[in-house]
PDB file of C-alpha atoms in Angstrom:
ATOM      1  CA  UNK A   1      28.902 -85.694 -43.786  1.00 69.00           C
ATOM      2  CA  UNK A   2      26.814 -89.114 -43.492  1.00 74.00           C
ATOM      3  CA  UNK A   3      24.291 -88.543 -46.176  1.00 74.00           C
ATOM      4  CA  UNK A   4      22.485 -91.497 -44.634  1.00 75.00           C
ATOM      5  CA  UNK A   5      21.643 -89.300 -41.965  1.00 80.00           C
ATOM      6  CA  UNK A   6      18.265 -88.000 -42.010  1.00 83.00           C
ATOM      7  CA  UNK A   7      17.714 -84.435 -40.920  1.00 85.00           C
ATOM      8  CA  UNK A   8      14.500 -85.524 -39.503  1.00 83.00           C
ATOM      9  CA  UNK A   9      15.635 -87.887 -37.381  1.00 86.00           C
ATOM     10  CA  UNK A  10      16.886 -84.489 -35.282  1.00 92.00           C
ATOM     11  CA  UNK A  11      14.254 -83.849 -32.144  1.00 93.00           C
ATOM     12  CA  UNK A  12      13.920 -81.981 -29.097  1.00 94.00           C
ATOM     13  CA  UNK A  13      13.017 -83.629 -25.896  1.00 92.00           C
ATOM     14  CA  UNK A  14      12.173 -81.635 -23.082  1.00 90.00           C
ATOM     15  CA  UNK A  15      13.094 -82.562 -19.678  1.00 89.00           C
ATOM     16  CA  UNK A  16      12.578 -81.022 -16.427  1.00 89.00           C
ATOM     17  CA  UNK A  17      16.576 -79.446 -16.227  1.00 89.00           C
ATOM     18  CA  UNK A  18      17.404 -79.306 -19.950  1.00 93.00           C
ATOM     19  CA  UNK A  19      15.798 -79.773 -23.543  1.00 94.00           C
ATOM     20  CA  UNK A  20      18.213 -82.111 -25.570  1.00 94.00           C
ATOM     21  CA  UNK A  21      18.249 -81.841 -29.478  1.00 94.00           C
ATOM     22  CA  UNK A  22      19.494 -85.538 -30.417  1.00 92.00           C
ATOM     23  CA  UNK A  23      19.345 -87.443 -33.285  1.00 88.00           C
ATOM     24  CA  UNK A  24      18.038 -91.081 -32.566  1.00 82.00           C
ATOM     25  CA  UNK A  25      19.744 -92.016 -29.525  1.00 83.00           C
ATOM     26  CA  UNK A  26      23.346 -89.708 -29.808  1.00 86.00           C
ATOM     27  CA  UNK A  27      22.634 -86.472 -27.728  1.00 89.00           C
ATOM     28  CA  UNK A  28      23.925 -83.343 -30.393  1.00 90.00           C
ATOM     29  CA  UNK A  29      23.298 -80.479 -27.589  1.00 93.00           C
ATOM     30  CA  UNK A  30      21.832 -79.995 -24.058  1.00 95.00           C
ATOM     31  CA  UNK A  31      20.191 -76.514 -23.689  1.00 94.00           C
ATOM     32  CA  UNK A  32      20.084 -75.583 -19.913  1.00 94.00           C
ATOM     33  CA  UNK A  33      17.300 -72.690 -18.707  1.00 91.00           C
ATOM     34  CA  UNK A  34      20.902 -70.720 -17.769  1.00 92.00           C
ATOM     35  CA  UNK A  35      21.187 -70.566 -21.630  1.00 93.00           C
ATOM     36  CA  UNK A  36      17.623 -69.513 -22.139  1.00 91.00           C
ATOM     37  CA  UNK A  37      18.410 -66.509 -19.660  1.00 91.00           C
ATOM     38  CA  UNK A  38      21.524 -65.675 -21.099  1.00 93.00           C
ATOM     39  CA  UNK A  39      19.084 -65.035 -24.328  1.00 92.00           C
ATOM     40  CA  UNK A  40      16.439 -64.049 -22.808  1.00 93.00           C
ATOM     41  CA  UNK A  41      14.299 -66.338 -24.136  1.00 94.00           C
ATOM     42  CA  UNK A  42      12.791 -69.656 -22.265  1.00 92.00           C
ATOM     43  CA  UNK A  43      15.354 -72.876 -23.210  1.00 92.00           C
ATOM     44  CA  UNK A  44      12.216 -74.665 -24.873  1.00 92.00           C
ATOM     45  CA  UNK A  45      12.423 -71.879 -27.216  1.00 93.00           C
ATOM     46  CA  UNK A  46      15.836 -71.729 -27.572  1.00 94.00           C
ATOM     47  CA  UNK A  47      16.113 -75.096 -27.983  1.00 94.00           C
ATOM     48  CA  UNK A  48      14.194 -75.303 -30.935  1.00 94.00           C
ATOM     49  CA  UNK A  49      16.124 -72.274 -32.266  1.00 95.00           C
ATOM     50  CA  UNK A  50      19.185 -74.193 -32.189  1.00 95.00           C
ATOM     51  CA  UNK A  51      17.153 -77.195 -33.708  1.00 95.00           C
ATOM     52  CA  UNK A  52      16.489 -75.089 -36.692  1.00 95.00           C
ATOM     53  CA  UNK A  53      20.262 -73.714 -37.324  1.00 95.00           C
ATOM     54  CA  UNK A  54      21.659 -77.384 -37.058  1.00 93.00           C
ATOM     55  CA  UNK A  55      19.463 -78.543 -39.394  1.00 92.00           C
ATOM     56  CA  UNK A  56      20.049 -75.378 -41.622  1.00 93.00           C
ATOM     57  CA  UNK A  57      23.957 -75.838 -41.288  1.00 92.00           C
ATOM     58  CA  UNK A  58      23.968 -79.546 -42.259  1.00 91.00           C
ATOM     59  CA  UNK A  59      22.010 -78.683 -45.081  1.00 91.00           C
ATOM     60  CA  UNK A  60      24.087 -76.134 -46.334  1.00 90.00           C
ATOM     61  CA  UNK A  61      27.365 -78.262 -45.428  1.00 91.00           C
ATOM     62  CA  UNK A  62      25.372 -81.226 -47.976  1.00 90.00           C
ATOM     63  CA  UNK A  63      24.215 -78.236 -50.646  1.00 90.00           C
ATOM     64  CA  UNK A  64      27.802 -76.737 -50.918  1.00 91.00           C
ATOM     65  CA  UNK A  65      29.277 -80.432 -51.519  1.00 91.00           C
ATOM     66  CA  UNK A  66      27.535 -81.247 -54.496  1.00 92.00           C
ATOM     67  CA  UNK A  67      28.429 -82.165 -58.043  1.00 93.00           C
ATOM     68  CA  UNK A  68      26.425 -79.342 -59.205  1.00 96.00           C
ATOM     69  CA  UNK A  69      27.809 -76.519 -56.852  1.00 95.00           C
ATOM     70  CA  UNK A  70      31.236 -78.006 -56.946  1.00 96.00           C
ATOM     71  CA  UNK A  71      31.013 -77.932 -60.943  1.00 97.00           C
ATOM     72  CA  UNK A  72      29.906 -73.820 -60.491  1.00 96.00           C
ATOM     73  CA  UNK A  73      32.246 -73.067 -58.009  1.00 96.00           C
ATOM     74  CA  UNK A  74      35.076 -74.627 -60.439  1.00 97.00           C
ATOM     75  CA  UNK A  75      33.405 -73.015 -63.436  1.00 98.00           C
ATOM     76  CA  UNK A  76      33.416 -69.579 -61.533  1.00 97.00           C
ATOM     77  CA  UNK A  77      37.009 -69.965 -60.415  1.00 97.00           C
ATOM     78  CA  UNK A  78      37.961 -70.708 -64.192  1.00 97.00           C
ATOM     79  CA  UNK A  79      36.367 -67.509 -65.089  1.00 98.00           C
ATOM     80  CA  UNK A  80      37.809 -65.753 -62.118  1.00 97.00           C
ATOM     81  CA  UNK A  81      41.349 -66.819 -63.356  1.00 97.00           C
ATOM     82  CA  UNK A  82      41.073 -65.649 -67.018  1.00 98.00           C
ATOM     83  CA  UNK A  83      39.843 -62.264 -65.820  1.00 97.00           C
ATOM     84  CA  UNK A  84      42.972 -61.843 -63.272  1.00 97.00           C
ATOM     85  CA  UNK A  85      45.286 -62.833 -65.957  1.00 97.00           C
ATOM     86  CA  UNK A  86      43.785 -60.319 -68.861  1.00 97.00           C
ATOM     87  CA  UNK A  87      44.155 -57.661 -65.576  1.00 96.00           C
ATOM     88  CA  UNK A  88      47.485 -58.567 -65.033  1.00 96.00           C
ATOM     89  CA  UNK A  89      48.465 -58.388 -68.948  1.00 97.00           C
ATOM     90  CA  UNK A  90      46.274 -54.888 -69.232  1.00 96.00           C
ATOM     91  CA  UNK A  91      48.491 -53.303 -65.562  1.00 95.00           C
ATOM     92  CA  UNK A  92      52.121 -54.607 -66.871  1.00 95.00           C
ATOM     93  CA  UNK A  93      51.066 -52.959 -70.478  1.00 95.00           C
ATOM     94  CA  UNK A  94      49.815 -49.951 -69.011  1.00 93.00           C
ATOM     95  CA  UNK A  95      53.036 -49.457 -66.484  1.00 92.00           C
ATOM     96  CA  UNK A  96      54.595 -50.375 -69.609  1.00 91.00           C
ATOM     97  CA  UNK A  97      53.594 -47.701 -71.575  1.00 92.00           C
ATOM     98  CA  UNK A  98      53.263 -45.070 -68.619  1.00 87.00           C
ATOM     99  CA  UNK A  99      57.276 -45.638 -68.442  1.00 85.00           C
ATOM    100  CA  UNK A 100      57.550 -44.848 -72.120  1.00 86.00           C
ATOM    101  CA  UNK A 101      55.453 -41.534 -71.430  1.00 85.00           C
ATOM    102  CA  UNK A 102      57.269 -40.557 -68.568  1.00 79.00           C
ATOM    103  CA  UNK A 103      60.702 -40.954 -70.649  1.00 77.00           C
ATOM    104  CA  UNK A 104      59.773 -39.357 -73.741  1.00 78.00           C
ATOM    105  CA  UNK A 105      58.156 -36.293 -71.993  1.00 75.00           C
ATOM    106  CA  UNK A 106      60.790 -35.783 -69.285  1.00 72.00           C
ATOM    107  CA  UNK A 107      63.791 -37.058 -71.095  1.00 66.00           C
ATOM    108  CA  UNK A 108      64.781 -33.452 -71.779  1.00 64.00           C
ATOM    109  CA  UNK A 109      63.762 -31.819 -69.146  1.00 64.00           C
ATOM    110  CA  UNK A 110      65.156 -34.041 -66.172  1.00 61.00           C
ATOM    111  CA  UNK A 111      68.794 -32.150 -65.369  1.00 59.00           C
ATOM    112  CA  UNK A 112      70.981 -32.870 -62.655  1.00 51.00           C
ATOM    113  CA  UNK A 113      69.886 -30.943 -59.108  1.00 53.00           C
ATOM    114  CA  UNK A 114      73.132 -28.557 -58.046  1.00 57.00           C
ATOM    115  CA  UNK A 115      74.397 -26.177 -55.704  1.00 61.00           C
ATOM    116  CA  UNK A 116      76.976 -23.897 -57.206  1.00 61.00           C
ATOM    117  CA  UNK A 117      79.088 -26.545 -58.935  1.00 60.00           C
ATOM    118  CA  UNK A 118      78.350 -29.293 -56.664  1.00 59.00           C
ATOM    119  CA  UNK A 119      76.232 -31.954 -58.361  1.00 59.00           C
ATOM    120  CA  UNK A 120      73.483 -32.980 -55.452  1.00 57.00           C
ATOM    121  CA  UNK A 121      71.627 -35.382 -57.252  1.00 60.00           C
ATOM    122  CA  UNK A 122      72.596 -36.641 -61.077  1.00 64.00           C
ATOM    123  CA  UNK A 123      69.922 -37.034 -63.699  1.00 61.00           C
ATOM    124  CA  UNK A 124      70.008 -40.469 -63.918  1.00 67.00           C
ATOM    125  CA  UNK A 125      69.246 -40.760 -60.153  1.00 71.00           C
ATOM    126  CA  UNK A 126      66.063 -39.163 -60.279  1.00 68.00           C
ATOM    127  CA  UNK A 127      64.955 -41.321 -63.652  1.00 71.00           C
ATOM    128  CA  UNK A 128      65.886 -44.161 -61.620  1.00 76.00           C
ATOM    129  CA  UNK A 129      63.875 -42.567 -59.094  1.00 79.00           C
ATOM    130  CA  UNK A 130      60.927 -42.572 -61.132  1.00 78.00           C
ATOM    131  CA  UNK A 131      61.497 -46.193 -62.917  1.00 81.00           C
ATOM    132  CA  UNK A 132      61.496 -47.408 -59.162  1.00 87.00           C
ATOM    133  CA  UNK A 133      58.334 -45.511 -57.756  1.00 87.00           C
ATOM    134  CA  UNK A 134      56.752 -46.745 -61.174  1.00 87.00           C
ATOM    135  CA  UNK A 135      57.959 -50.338 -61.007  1.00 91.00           C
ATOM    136  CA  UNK A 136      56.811 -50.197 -57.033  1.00 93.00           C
ATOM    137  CA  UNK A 137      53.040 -48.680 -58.220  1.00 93.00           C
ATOM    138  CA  UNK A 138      52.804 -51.685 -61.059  1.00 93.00           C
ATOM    139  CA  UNK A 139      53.949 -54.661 -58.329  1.00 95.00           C
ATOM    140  CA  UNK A 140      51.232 -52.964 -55.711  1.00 94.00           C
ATOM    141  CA  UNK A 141      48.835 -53.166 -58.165  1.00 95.00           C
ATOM    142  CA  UNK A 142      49.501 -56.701 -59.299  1.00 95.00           C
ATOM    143  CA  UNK A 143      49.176 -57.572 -55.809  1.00 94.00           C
ATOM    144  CA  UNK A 144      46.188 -56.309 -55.428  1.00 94.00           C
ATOM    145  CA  UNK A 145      44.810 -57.678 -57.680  1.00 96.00           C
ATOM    146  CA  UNK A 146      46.536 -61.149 -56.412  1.00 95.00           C
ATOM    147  CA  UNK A 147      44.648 -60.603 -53.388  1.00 95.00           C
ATOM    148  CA  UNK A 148      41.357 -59.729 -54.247  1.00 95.00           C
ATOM    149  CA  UNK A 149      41.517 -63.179 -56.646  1.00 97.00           C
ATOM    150  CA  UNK A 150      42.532 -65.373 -53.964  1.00 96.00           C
ATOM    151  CA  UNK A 151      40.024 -64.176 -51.747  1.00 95.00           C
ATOM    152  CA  UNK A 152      37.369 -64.657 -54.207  1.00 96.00           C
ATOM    153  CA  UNK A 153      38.944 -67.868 -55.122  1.00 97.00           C
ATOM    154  CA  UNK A 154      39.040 -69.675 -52.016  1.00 96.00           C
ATOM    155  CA  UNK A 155      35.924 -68.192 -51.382  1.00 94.00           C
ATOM    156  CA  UNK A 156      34.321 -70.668 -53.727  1.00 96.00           C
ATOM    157  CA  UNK A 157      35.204 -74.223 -52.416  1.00 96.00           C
ATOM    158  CA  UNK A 158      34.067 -75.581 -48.781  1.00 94.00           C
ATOM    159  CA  UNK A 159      36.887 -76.514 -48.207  1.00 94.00           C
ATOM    160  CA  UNK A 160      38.835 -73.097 -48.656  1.00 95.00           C
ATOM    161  CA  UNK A 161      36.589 -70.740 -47.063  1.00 92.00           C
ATOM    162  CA  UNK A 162      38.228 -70.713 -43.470  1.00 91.00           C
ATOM    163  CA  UNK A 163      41.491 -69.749 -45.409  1.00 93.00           C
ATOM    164  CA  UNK A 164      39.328 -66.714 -47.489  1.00 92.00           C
ATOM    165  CA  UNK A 165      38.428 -65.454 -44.295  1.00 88.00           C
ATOM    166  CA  UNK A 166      41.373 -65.717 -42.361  1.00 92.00           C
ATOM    167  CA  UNK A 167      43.079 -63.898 -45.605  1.00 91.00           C
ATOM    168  CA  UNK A 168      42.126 -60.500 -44.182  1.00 86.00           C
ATOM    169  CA  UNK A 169      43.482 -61.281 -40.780  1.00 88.00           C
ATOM    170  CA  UNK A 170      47.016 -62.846 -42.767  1.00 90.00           C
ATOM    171  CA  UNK A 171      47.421 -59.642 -44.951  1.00 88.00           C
ATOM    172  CA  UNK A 172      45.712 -56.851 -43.645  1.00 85.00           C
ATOM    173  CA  UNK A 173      46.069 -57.304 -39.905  1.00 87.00           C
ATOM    174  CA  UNK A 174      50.709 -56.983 -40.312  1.00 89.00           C
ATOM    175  CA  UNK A 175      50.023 -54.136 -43.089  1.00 86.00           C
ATOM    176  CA  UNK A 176      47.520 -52.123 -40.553  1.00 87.00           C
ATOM    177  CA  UNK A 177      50.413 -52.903 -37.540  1.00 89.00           C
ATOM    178  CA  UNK A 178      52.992 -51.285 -40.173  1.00 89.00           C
ATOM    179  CA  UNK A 179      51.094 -48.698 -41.146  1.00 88.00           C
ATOM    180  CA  UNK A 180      50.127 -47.735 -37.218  1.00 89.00           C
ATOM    181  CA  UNK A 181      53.613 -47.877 -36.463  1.00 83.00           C
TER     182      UNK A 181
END
């Protein structure tokens, strides 16, 4: 975050029990030869390796916080939002006029279910029936849709993208434990 800080100012120093990446005189990382083995590489190696990735993650961390990719990622969630809002619009007038379909063509043909005289289940139950099942299809939907924006959303920003992917864990992880059980 110090953009004072020089990425070149990052070295490797090899010593005879570890190879230290520091920057000036603040040790970042000691890399042992246990860690070497562990990858199978020699901790010389490895330690420039890491080198490399520190230097590519601060650089990313300073690229993602600028004006210019801040101004995108603003610019693509503005975009993003006038999309999911035509969507939503376009589902809630096609449940709409799926529920006007439904009740013109099955207005006359929906009858009461019975046994003998006994009325099991009244007309108007299974229209509500249907109203319901259509009314729980359109909110599904919506929320769907819901989630794939937020997702893409927090995607954007640095300082959202834990939360985008944690979202999978927060939604999908108690809907698979439903579904299992």
């Amino acid at each position: 975050a110090d953009a004072s800080f020089d990425l070149a100012n990052l070295r490797v120093t090899a010593g005879e029990l570890d190879s230290k990446i520091a920057a000036g005189d603040r040790i970042v990382i000691r890399v042992l030869d246990a860690d070497g083995e562990v990858e199978g590489i020699d901790r010389r190696v490895l330690a420039e390796v890491y080198l490399r990735a520190i230097q590519q993650a601060i650089a990313d961390y300073r690229a993602a916080r600028t004006d210019e990719a801040l101004a995108s990622a603003a610019k693509r969630a503005g975009i993003a939002t006038l999309v999911v809002a035509i969507a939503a619009l376009l589902l809630l007038r096609m449940a709409g006029a799926l529920k006007r379909w439904i009740a013109r063509r099955y207005r006359d043909r929906v009858h009461s279910v019975t046994i003998s005289s006994f009325e099991v289940v009244r007309a108007e139950r299974l229209s509500g029936f249907v109203r319901g099942a259509s009314r729980l299809v359109t909110a599904l939907a919506l929320l769907v849709v819901a989630y794939l924006y937020l997702h893409y959303v927090l995607g954007l920003f640095p300082w959202t993208r834990g939360a985008a992917a944690e979202l999978d864990d927060w939604v999908l992880a108690p809907l698979a434990v439903l579904g299992s059980g």
